[in-house]
XYZ file of C-alpha atoms in Angstrom:
500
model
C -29.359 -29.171 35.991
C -25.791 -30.512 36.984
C -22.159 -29.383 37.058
C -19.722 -31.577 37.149
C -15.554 -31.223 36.006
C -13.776 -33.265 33.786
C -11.741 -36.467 34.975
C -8.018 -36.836 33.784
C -9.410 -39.341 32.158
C -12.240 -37.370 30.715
C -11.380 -36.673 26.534
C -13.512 -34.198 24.600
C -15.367 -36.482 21.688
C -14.233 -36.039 17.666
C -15.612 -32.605 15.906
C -17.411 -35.070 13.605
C -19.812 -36.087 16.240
C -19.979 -32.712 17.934
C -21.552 -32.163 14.696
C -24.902 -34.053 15.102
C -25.490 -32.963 18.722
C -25.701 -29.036 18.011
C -29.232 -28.297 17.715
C -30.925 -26.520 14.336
C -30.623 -23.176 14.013
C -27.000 -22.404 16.059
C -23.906 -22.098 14.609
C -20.540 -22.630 15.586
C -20.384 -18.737 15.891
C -22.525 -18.817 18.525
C -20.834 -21.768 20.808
C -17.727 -20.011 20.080
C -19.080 -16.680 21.756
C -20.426 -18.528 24.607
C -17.555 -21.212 24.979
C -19.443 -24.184 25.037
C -20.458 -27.260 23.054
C -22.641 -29.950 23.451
C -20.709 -33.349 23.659
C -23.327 -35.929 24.108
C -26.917 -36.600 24.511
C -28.276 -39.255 26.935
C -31.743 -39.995 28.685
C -33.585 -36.731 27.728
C -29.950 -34.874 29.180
C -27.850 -32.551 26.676
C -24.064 -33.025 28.010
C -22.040 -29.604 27.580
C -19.147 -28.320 27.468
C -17.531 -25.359 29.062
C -14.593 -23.783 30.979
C -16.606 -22.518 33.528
C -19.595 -23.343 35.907
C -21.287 -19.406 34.526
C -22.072 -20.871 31.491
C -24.507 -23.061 33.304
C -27.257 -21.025 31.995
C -26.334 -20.489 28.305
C -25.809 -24.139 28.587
C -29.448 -24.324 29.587
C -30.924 -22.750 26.662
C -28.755 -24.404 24.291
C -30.614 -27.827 26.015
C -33.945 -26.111 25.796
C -33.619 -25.429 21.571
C -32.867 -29.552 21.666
C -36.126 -30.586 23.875
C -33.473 -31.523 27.068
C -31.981 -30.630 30.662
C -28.533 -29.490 30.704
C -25.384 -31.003 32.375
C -22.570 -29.019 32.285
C -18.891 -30.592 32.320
C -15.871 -28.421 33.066
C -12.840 -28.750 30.645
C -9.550 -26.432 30.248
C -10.644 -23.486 28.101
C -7.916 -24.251 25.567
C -8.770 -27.679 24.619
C -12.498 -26.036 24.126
C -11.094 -23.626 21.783
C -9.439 -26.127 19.573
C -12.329 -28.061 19.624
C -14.145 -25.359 18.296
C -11.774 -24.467 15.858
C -11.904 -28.685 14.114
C -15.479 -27.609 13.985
C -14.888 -24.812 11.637
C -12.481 -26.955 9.427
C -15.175 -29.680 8.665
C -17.543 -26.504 7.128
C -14.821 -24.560 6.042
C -14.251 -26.604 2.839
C -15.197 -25.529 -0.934
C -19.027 -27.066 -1.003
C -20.135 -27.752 -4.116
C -23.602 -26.056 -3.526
C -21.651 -22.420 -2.396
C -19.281 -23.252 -6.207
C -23.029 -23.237 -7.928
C -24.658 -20.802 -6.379
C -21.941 -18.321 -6.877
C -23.224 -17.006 -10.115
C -26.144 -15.778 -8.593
C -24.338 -12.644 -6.697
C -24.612 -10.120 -8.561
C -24.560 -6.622 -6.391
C -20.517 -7.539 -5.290
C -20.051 -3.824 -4.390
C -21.777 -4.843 -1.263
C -20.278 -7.477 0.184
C -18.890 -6.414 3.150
C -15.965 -7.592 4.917
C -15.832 -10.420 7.786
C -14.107 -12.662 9.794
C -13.614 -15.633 7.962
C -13.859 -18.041 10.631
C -17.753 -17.874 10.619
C -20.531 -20.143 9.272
C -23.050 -17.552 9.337
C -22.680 -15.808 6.493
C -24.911 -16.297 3.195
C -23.119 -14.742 0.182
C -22.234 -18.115 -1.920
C -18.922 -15.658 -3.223
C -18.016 -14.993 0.527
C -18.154 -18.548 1.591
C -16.011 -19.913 -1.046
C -13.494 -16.963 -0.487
C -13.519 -17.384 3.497
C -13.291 -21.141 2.711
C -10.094 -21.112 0.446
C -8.422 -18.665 3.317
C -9.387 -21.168 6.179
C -8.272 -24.570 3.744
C -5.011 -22.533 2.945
C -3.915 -21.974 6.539
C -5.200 -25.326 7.848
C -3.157 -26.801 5.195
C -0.323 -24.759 5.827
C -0.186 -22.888 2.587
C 1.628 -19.450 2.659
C 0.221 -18.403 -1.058
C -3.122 -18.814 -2.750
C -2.892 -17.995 -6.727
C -6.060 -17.234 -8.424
C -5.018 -17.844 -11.904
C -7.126 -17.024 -15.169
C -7.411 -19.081 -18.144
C -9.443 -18.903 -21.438
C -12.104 -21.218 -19.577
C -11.877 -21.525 -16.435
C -10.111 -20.429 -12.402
C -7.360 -22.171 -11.791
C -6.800 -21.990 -7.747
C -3.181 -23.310 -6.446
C -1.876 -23.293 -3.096
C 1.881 -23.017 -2.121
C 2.800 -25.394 0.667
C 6.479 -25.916 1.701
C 7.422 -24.270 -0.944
C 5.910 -26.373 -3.774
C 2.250 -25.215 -5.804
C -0.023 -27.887 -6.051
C -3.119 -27.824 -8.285
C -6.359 -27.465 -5.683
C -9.502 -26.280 -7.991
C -10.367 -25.828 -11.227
C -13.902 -23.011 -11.047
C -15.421 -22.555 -13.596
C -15.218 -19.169 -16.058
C -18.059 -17.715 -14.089
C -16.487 -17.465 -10.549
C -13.786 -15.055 -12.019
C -15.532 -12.023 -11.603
C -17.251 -12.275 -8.213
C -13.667 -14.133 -6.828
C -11.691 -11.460 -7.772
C -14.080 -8.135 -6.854
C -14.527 -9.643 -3.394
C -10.968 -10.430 -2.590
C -10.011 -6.527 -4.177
C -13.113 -5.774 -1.662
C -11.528 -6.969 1.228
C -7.896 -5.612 0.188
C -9.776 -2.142 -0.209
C -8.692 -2.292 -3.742
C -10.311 -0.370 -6.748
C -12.486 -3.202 -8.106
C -13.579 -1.075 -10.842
C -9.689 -0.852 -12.203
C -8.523 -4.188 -14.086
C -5.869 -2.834 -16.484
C -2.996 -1.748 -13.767
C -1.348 -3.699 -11.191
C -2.821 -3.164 -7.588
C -1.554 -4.096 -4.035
C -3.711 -4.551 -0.790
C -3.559 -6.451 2.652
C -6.358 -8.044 4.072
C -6.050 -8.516 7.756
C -8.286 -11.235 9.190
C -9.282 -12.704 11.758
C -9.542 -16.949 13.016
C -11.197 -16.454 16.468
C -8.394 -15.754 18.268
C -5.591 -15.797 16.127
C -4.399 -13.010 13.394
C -3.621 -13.643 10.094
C -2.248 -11.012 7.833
C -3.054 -11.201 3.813
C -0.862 -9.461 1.236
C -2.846 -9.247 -2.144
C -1.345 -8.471 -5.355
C -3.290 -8.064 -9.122
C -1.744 -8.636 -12.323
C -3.969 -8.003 -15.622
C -2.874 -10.992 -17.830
C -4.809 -12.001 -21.101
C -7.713 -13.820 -19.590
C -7.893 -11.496 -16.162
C -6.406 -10.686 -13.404
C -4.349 -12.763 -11.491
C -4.759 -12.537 -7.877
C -1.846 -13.824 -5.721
C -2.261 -13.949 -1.819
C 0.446 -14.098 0.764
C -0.718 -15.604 3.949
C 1.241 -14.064 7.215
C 0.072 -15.925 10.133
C 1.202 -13.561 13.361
C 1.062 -16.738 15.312
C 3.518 -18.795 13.674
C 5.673 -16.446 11.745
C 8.294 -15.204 14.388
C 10.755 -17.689 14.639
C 13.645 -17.545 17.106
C 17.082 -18.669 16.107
C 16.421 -22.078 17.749
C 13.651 -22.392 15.520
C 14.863 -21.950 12.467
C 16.407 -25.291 12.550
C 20.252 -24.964 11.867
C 22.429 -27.165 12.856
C 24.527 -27.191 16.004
C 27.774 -25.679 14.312
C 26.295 -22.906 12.140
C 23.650 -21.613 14.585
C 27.289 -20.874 16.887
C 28.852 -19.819 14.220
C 26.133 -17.479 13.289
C 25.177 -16.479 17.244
C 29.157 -15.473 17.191
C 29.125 -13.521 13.930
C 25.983 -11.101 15.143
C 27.431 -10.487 18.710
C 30.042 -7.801 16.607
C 29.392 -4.442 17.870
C 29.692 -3.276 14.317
C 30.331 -4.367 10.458
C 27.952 -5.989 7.929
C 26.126 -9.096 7.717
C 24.460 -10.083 4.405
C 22.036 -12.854 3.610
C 21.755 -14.365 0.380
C 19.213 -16.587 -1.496
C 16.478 -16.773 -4.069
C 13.002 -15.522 -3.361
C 11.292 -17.473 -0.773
C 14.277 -18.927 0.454
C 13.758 -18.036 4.112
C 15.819 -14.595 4.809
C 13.558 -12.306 6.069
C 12.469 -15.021 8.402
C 16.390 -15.615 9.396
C 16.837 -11.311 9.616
C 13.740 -11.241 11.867
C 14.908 -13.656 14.224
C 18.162 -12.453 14.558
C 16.722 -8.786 15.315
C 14.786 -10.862 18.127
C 18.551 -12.324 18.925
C 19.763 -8.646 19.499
C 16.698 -6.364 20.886
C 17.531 -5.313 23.841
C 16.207 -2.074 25.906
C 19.905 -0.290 25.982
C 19.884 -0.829 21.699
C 18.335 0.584 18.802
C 17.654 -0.869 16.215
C 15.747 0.691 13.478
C 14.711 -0.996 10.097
C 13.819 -0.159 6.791
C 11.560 -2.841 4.764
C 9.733 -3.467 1.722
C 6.971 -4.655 3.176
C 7.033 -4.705 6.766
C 6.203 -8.741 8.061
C 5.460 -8.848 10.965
C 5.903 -6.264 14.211
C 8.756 -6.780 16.274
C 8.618 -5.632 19.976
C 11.485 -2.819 21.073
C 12.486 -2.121 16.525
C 11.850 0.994 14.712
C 10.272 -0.093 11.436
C 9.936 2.099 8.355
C 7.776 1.051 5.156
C 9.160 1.830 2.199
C 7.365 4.121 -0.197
C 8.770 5.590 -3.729
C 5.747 7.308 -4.016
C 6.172 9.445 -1.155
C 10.052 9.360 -1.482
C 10.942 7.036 0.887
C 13.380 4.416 -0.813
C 15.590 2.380 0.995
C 18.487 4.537 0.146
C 16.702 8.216 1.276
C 15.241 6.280 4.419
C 18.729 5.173 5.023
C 20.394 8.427 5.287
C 17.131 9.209 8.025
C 17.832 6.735 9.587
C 21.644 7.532 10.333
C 20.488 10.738 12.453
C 18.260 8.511 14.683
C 21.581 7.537 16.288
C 20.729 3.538 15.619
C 23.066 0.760 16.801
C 21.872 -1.541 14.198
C 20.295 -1.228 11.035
C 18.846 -3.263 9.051
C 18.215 -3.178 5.439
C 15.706 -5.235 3.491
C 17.283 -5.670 0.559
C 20.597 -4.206 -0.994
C 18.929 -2.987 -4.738
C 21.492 -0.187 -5.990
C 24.915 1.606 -5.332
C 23.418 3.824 -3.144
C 21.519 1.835 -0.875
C 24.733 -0.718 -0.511
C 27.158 2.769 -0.265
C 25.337 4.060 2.564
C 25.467 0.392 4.229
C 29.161 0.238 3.707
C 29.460 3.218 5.307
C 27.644 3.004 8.166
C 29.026 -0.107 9.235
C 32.658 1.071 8.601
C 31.524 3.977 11.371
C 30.591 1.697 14.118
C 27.103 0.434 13.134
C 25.979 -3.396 12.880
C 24.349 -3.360 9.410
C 22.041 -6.550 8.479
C 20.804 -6.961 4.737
C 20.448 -9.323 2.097
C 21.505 -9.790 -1.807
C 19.955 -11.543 -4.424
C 23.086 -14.241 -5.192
C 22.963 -18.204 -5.922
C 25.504 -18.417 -2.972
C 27.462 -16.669 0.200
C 31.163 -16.267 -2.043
C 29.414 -14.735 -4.598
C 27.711 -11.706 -2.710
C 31.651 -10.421 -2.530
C 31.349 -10.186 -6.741
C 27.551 -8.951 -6.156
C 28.902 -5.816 -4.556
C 31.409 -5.152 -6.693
C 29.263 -5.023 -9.414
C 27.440 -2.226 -7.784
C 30.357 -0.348 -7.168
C 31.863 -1.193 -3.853
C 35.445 -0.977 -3.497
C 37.561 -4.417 -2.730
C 39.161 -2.924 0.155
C 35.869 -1.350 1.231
C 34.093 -4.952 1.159
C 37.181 -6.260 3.125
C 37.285 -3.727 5.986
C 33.486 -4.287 6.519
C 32.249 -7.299 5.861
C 31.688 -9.654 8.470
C 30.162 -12.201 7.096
C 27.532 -13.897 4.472
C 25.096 -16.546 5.097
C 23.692 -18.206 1.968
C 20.163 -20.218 2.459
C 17.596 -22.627 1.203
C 14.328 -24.608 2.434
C 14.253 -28.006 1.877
C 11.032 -30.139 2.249
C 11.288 -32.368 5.338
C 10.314 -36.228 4.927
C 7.214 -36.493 6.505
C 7.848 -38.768 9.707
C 4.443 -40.558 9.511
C 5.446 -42.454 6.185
C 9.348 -42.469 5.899
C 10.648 -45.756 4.101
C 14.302 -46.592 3.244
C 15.305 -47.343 0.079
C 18.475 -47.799 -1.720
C 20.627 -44.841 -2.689
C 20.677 -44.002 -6.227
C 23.384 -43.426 -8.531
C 23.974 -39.495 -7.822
C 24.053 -40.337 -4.061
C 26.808 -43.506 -4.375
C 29.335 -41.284 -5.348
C 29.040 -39.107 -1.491
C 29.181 -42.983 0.267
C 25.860 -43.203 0.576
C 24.147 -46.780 0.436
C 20.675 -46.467 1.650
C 19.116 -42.915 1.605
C 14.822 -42.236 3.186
C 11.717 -41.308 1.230
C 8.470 -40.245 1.890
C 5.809 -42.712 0.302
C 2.752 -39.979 1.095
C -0.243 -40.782 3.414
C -3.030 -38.547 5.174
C -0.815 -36.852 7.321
C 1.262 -34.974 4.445
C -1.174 -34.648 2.270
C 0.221 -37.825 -0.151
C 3.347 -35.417 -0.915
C 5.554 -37.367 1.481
C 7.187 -34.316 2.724
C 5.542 -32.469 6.016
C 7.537 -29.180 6.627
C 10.817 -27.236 6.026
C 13.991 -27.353 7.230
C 17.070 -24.505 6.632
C 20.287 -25.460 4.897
C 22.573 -22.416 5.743
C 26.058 -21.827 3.913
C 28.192 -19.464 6.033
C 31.358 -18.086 4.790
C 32.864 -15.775 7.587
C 35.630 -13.024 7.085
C 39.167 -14.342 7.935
C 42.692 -11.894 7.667
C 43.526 -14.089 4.755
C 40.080 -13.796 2.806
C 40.271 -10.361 3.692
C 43.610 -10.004 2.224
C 42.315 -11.775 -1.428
C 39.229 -9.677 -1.297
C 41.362 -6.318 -1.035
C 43.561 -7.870 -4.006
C 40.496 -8.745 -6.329
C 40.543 -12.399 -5.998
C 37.514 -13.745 -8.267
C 34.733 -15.670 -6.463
C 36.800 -19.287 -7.317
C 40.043 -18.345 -5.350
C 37.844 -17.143 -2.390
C 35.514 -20.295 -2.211
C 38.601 -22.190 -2.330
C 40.310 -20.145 0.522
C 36.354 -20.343 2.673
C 36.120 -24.395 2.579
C 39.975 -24.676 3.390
C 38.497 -22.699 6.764
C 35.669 -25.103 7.254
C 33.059 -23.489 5.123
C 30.145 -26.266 3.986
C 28.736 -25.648 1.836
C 24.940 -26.144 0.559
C 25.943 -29.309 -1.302
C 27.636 -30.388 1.301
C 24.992 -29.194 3.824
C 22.507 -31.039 1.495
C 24.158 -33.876 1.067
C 24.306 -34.227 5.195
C 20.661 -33.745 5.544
C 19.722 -36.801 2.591
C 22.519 -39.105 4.832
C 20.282 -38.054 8.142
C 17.265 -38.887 6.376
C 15.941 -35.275 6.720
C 14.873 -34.924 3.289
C 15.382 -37.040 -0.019
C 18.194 -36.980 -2.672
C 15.779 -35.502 -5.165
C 14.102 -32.313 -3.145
C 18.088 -31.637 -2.415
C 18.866 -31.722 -5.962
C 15.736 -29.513 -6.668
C 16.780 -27.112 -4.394
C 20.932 -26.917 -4.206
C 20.960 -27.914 -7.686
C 22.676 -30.999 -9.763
C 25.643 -33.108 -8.127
């Protein structure tokens, strides 16, 4: 029996050797309660582990179960943890033995819900389930789609945006995939005709993930789609989110207004609740409040009043709105602008000395000015109040590991470009030869003299025009920067801003 502590020099060993040195019959479930793990086995000695010399005698039995005498090595608890947590990712795959024996569950009313970071459990149907959860988030997926077909599962993962083919299960797995996922989303499994919602909140040891679930009954089944909200990395602060130098000032500037409106624009997925929830961050502050109403609520945000919206029960974002307004709120903010009356009430309130954030459903920033008219906004109402509008897209970063240069192509030449980077794929992204997202952010901020053409009902062309002769970029142009920087590739900007 020996303690000793770690060197600098000292280095945990690879997960894949860890592997051979846990004795039969203990898991990974029970290290990770403990906090320790055997690292090496020498002269009749079991080497372990831990963050601290108490664990000497769970160390002890650990040795015992392998026929050895313990040594215990002290290491920082954190790089214990992520040892622990490689572990997990070399069982958490899809094994082929849990996709066969899956058609022998047959009692799925009873499967009961877990964490899903465990290799203890039996259920063939709850290992594969746990195991596409774990693969998603270690691959940085944010959506899992369960997709039926005449003969067969199709599973697909979202990642940086893009859905990429992962398994094809066989006709079989349908049933038991799909009750257990409604089981955990404490959805009615025995309903398959309506569309159903759920979340699924799980856990990874000690990180929290949150799961929203969503059925559709299509001809062969029902299609299960799952959004993956990991608490740890979803909160991003304006720093984070990647803009470049000018437009995060420009944007810092715009939200500093005591009151008005500030719209985001964009296609599904493009980023904006991210961008609303860290500019919220930006402006929470103990002497301000800020209330919220959302469809669904993301994440929690320290010092924010956040209200779910729920037709059912009445609460739209128009009705919660006009609550809202007697809460005496500095700043609202409204998760999307659907109807006249929701975008009314906005108007309003930030004409009467409220900071109102929301977004609109528009292909760029110019065009949320046409958006509102639409709806029924007054010109000279959209001019007195709006501040601003900040249109946005994700664009797949070029992973660093494999980056080559290549020559431009023809739709590239034309913007003075000669030589333009590419991502030829390796291990590290996957083969994709993209690793990440980046923002591309077009801002077109209120001036006297677009104010003036807006109150005049000058059509979208006249103000775009009047925005870029006041320095407005715009995505193309933003786009165009980003291939030139080698941030991302003249193809994933066309994909995303569209042709040149």
């Amino acid at each position: 029996m020996e303690t000793t502590a770690a060197s600098g020099t000292n280095r945990l060993p690879a997960a894949e050797l860890v592997l051979d040195l846990i004795p039969k019959g203990v898991s990974i479930d029970a290290l990770r309660e403990k906090g320790i793990i055997p690292i090496d086995s020498r002269a009749g000695t079991l080497v372990v582990a831990a963050s601290s010399p108490s664990s000497m005698p769970d160390a002890q039995i650990l040795a015992v179960g392998a026929g050895r005498t313990a040594k215990l090595v002290i290491f920082p608890e954190n790089q214990i943890n992520d040892l622990i947590r490689t572990l997990y990712d070399f069982k958490s795959g899809v094994a082929e033995d849990t996709l066969n024996a899956i058609e022998s569950v047959d009692d799925l009313s009873q499967l009961a819900r877990q964490e899903v970071m465990s290799d203890t459990v039996d259920a063939p149907v709850i290992k594969l389930v746990n195991g596409l959860l774990l693969e998603a988030l270690k691959d940085r997926a944010t959506d899992i789609h369960l997709e039926p077909f005449e003969d067969k599962l199709l599973v697909r993962y979202r990642v940086d945006g893009v859905l990429n083919d992962r398994y094809e299960l066989t006709k079989g797995h349908q049933s038991p995939v799909t009750s257990r996922i409604k089981v955990m989303a404490k959805m009615d499994i025995a309903e398959r005709f309506i569309p159903q919602d759920g979340r699924i909140g799980i856990a990874l040891g000690d990180r929290a993930v949150d799961v929203r679930v969503s059925s559709l009954p299509t001809q062969h089944g029902e299609r299960i789609v799952l959004r993956l909200l990991d608490r740890a990395r979803g909160l991003l602060s304006l720093e984070d989110l990647g803009m470049a130098s000018e437009e995060r000032s420009k944007l810092e500037a715009l939200i500093r207004h005591p009151h008005g409106m500030i719209l985001l624009t964009g296609p599904t997925g493009s980023g904006k609740s991210t961008t609303l929830y860290a500019i919220l961050q930006a402006l929470a502050r103990p002497e301000v409040n800020i209330i919220t109403v959302e469809d669904p609520i993301e994440y929690d945000l320290p010092g924010v009043g956040q209200v779910q919206e729920n037709e059912k029960a009445g609460v739209t974002f128009a009705s919660a709105l006009r609550s809202i307004l007697r809460q005496d709120p500095d700043i609202i903010m409204i998760g999307e602008m659907r109807d006249f009356e929701t975008a009314h009430i906005g108007v309003q309130s930030s004409l009467t000395g409220h900071l109102v954030l929301s977004t609109l459903h528009t292909n760029d920033s110019v065009s949320a000015v046409s958006r509102l008219v639409d709806m029924g906004i007054a010109p000279y109402l959209i001019s007195g109040c709006l501040l601003g509008v900040v249109a946005q897209r994700l664009v797949r970063k070029i992973c660093p590991e494999c980056r080559k240069e290549i020559p431009a192509p023809a739709t590239m030449k034309k913007y003075g470009l000669d030589r333009v980077f590419v991502g030829e794929g390796c291990v590290f992204c996957g083969g994709t030869g993209f690793r990440g997202r980046f923002g591309l952010y077009e801002q077109f901020d209120m001036t006297p003299e677009l104010a003036d053409a807006i109150s005049k009902g000058a059509q979208a062309l006249e103000l775009r025009n009047l925005a870029r002769a006041g320095g407005m970029r715009s995505l193309l142009d933003l786009g165009v920067a980003s291939v030139a920087a080698g941030n991302t590739t003249p193809a994933e900007m066309i994909r995303v801003v569209g042709e040149v």
